[in-house]
mmCIF file of C-alpha atoms in Angstrom:
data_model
loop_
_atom_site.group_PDB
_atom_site.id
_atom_site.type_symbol
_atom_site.label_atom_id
_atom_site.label_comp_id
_atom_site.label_asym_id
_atom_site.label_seq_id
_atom_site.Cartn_x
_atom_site.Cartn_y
_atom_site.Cartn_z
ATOM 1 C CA UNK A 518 5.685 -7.870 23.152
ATOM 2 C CA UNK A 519 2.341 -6.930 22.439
ATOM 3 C CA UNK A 520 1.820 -7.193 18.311
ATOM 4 C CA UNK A 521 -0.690 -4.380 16.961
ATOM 5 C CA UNK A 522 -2.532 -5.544 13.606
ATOM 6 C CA UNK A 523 -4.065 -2.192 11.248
ATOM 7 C CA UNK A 524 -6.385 -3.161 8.482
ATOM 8 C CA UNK A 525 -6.360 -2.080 5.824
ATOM 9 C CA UNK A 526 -2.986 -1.123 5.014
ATOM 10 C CA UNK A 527 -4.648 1.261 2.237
ATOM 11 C CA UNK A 528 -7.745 3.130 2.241
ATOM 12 C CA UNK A 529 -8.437 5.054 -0.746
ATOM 13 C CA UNK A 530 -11.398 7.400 -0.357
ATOM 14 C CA UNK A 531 -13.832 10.266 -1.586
ATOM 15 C CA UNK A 532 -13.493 13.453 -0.515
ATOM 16 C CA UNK A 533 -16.648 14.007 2.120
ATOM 17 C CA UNK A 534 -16.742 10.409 2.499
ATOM 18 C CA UNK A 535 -16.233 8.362 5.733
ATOM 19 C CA UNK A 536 -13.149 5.999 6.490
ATOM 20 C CA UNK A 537 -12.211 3.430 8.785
ATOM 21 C CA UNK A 538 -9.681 2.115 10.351
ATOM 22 C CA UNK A 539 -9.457 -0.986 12.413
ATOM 23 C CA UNK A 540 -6.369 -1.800 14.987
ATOM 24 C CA UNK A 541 -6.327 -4.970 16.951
ATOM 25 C CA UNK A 542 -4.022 -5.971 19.576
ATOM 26 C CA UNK A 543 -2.272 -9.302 20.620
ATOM 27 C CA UNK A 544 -3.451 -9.137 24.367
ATOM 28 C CA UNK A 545 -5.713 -6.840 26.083
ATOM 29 C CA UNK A 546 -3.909 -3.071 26.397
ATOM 30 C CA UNK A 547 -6.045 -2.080 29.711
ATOM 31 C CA UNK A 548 -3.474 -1.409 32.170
ATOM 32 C CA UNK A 549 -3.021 -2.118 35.696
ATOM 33 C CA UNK A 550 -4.800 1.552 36.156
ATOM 34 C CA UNK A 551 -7.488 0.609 34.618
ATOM 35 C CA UNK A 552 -7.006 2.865 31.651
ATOM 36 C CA UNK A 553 -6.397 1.571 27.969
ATOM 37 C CA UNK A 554 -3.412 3.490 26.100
ATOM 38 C CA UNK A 555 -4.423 2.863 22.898
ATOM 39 C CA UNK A 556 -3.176 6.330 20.788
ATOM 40 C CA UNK A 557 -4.019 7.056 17.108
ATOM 41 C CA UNK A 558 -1.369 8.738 15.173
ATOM 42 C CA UNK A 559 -1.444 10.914 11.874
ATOM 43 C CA UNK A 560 1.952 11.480 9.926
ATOM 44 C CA UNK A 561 1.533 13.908 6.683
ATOM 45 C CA UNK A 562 4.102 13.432 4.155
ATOM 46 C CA UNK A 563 7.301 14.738 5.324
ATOM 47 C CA UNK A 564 5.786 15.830 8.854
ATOM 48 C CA UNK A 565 6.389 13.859 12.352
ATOM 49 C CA UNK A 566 3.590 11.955 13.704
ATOM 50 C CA UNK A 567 1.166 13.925 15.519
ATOM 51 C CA UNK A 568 -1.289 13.053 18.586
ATOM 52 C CA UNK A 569 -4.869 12.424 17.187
ATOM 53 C CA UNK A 570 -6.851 10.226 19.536
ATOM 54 C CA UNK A 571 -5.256 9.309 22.836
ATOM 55 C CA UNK A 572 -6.792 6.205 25.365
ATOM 56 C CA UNK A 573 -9.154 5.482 22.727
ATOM 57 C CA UNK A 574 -11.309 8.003 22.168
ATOM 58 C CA UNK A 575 -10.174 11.090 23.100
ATOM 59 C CA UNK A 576 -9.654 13.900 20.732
ATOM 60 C CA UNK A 577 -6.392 15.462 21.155
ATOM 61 C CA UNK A 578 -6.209 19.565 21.744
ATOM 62 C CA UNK A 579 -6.926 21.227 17.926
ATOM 63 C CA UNK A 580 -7.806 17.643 16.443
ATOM 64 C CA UNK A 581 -11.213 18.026 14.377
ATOM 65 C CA UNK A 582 -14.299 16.448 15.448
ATOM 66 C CA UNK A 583 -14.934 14.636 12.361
ATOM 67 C CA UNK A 584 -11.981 12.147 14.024
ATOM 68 C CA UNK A 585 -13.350 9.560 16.650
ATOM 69 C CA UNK A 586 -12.046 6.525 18.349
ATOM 70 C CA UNK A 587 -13.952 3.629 19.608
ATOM 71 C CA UNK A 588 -13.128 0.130 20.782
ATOM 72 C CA UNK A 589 -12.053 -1.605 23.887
ATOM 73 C CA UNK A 590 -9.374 -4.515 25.440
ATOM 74 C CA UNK A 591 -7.777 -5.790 22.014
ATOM 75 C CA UNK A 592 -10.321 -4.148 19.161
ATOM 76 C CA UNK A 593 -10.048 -0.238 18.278
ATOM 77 C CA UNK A 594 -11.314 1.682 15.610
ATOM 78 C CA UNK A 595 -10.737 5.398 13.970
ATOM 79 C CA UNK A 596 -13.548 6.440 11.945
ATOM 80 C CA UNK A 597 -13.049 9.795 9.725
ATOM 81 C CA UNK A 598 -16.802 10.917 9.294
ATOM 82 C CA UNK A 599 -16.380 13.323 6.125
ATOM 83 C CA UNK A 600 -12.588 12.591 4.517
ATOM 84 C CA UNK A 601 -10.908 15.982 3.815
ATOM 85 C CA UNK A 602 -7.829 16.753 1.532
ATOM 86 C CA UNK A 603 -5.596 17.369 4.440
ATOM 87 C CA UNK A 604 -6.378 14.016 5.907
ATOM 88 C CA UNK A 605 -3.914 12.322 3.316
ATOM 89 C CA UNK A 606 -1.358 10.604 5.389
ATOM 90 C CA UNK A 607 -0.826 7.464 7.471
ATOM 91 C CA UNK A 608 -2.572 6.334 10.465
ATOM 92 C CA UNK A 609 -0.870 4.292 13.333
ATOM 93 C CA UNK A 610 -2.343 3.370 16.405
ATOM 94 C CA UNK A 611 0.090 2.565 18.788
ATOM 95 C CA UNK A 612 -0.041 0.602 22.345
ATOM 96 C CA UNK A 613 1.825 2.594 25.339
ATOM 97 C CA UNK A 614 0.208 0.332 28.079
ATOM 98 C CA UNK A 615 3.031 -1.836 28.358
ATOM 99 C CA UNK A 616 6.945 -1.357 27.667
ATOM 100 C CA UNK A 617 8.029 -1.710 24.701
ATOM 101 C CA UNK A 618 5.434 0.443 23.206
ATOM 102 C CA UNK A 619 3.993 -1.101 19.758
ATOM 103 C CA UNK A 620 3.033 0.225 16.464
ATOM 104 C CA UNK A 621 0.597 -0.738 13.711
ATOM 105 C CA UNK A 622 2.304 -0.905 10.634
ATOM 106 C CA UNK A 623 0.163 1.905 9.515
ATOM 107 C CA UNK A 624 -2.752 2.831 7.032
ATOM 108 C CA UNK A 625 -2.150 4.993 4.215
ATOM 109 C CA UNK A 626 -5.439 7.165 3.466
ATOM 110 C CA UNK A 627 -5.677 8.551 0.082
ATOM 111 C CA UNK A 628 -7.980 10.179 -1.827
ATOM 112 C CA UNK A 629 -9.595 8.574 -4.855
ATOM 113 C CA UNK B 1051 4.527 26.138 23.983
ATOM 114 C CA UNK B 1052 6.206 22.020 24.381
ATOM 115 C CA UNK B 1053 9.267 22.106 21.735
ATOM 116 C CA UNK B 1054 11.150 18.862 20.933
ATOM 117 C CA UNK B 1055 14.308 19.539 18.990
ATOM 118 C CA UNK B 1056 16.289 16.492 18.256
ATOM 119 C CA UNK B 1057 20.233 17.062 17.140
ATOM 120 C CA UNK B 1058 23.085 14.945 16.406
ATOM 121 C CA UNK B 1059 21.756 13.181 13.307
ATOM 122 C CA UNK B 1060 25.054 12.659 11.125
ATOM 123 C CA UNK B 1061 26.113 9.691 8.747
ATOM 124 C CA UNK B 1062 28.497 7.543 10.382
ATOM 125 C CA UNK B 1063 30.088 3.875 8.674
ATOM 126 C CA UNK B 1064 29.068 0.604 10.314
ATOM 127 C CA UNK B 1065 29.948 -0.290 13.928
ATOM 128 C CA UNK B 1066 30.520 3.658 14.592
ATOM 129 C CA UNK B 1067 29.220 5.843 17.290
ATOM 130 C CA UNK B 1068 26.825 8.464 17.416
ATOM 131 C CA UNK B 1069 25.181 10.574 20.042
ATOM 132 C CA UNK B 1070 21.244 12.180 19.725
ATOM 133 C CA UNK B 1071 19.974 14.826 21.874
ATOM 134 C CA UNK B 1072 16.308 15.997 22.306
ATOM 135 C CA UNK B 1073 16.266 19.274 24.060
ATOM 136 C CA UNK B 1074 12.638 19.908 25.958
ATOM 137 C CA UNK B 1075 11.066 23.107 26.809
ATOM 138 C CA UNK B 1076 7.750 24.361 27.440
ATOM 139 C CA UNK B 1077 6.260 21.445 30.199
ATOM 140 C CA UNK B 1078 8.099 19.964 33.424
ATOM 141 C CA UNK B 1079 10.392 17.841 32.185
ATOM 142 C CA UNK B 1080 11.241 16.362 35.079
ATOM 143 C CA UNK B 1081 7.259 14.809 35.759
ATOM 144 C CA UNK B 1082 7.691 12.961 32.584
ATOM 145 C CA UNK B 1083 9.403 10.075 31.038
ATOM 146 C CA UNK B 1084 10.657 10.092 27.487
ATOM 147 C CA UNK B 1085 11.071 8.071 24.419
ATOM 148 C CA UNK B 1086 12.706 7.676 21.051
ATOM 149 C CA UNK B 1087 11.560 6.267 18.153
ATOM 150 C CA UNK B 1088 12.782 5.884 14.953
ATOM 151 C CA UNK B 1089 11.442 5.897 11.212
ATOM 152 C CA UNK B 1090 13.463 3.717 8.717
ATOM 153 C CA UNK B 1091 13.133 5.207 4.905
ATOM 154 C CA UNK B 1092 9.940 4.070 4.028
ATOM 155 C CA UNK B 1093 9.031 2.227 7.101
ATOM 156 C CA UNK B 1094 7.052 2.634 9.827
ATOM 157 C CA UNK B 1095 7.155 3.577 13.213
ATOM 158 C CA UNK B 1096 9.408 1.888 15.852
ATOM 159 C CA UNK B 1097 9.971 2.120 19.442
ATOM 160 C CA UNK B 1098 13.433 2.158 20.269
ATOM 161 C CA UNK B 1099 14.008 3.546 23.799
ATOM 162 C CA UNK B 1100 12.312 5.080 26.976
ATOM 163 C CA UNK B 1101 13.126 6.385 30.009
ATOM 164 C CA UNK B 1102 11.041 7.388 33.465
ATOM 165 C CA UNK B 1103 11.689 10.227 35.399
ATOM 166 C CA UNK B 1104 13.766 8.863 37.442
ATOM 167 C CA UNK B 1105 15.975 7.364 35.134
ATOM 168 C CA UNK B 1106 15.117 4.058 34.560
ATOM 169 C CA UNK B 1107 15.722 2.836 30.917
ATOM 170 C CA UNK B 1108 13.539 0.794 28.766
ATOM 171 C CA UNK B 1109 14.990 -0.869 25.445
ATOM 172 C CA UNK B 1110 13.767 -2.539 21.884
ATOM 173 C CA UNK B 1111 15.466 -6.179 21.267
ATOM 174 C CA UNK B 1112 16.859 -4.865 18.212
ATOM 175 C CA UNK B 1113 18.932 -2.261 20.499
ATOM 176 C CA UNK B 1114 19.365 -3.695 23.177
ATOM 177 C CA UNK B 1115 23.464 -3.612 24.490
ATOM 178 C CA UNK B 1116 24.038 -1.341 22.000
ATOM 179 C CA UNK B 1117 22.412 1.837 22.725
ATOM 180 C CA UNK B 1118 21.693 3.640 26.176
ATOM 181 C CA UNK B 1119 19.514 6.434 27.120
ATOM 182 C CA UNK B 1120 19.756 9.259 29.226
ATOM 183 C CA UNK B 1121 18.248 12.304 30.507
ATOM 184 C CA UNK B 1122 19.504 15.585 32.321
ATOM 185 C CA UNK B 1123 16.683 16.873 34.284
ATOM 186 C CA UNK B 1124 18.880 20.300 34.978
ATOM 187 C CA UNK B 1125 18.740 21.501 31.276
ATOM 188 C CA UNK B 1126 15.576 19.561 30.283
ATOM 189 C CA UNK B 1127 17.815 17.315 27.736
ATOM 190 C CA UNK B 1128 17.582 13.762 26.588
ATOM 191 C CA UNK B 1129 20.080 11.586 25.311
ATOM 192 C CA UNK B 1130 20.650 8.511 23.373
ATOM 193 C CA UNK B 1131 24.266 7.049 22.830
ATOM 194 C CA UNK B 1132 23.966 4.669 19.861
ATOM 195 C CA UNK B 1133 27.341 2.297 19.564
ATOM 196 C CA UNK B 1134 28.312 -0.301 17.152
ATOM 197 C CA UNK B 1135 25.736 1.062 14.671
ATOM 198 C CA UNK B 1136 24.339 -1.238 11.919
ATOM 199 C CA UNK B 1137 23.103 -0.399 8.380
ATOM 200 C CA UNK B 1138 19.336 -1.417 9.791
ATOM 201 C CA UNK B 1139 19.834 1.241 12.136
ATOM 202 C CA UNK B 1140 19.193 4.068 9.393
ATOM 203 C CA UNK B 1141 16.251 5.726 10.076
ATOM 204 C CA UNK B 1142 14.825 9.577 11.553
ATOM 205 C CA UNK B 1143 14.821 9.532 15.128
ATOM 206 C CA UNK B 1144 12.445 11.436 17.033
ATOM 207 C CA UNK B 1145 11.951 12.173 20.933
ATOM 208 C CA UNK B 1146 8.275 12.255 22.404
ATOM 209 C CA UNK B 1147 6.951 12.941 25.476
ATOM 210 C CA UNK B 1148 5.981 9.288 26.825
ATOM 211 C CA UNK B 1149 3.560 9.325 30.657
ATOM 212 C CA UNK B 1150 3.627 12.212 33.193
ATOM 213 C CA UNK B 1151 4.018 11.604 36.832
ATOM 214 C CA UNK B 1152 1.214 11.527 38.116
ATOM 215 C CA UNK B 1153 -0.550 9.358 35.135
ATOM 216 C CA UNK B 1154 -3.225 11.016 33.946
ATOM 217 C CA UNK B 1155 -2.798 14.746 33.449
ATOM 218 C CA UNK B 1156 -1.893 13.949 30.021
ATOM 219 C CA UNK B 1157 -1.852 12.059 27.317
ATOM 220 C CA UNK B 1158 1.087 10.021 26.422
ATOM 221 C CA UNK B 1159 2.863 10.795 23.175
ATOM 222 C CA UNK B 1160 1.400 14.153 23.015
ATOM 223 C CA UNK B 1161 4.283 15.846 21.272
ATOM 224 C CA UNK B 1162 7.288 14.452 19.352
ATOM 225 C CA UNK B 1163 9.859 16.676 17.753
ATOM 226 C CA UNK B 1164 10.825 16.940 14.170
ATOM 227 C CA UNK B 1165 13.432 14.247 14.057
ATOM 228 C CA UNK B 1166 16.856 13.870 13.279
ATOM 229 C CA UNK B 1167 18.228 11.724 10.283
ATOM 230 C CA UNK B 1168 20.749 8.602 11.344
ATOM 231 C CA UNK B 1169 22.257 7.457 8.151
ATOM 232 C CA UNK B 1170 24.513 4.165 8.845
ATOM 233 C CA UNK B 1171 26.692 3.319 5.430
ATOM 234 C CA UNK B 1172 29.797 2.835 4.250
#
């Protein structure tokens, strides 16, 4: 099974300020395809996990532009340019390259 | 508008049997395979189960033998029978949209539902 690593596991922040993420994976995600499904997930309190960033860097449909994805084969990375209040929540990124799909074990952001 | 409502969620004692249902509208279900995953209290995010569009299951270890996943492309439903449930299986479940057929006209994991609670106790 492929083993995905998030660091850190908390990141508090200032409101307009930028935050990280970092995800690493156990083997190289870039499928057979030659696409990398490498997703980045947000969960609110209380909410189900929602689609931010799917095959690395692509925004998903209503996601703000102040989320971006970067990275390739085993090291990804979320970046939040300007940390709003609404961004409180955890981040996973997730592997769906290979069955069984993986999951970080998630980044709780939180403001300062 | 895609709509993922899960049902079934109940507390059952250990070594029961429960059934989930996810119940898909708004995309063609039938281009698409489909997953659950489950949310201990707490916890994080874990695959459990997936299945293409043709009905070929996928399964987590930790499942494995003990649950089994199904889909009824006629009324856009997906299923997962859970059997000889275990304390550690306590968690929200929720269904998401894993790849389309063809790959590539969109994402995977673009929409889950709200989830339904499993609570395993005696």
């Amino acid at each position: 099974d492929i083993v995905m690593t998030q660091t850190p596991l908390s990141s508090p922040v200032t409101l307009g300020q930028p935050a990280s993420i970092s995800c690493r994976s156990s083997q190289s995600l870039v499928h057979s395809n030659g696409n990398t499904y490498l997703n980045w997930l947000q969960q609110r309190p209380g909410q189900p996990p929602r689609l931010l960033i799917y095959e690395i860097s692509n925004r998903f449909s209503g996601v703000p532009d102040r989320f971006s994805g970067s990275g390739a084969g085993t090291e990804f990375t979320l970046k939040i340019s300007r940390v709003e209040a609404e961004d409180v929540g955890i981040y996973y990124c997730m592997q769906a390259t290979q069955f069984p799909r993986t999951f970080g074990q998630g980044t709780r952001l939180e403001i300062k | 508008e895609v709509q993922l409502l899960e049902s079934g969620g109940d507390s059952v004692q250990p070594g029961g049997s429960l059934r989930l249902s996810c119940a898909a509208s708004g995309f063609s279900f039938r281009t698409y395979s489909m997953s659950w995953v489950r949310q201990a209290p707490g916890k994080g995010l874990e695959w459990v189960s997936g299945i293409n569009e043709v009905g070929g299951p996928y399964y987590a270890d930790s499942v494995k033998g003990r649950f089994f996943i199904s889909r009824d492309t006629s009324s856009s439903m997906l299923y997962l029978e859970m059997n000889s449930l275990r304390a550690e299986d306590t968690a929200v479940y929720y269904c998401a949209k894993d790849y389309p057929n063809p790959v590539g006209i969109a994402p995977l994991f673009d929409y889950w539902g709200q989830g339904t609670l499993v609570t395993v106790s005696s």
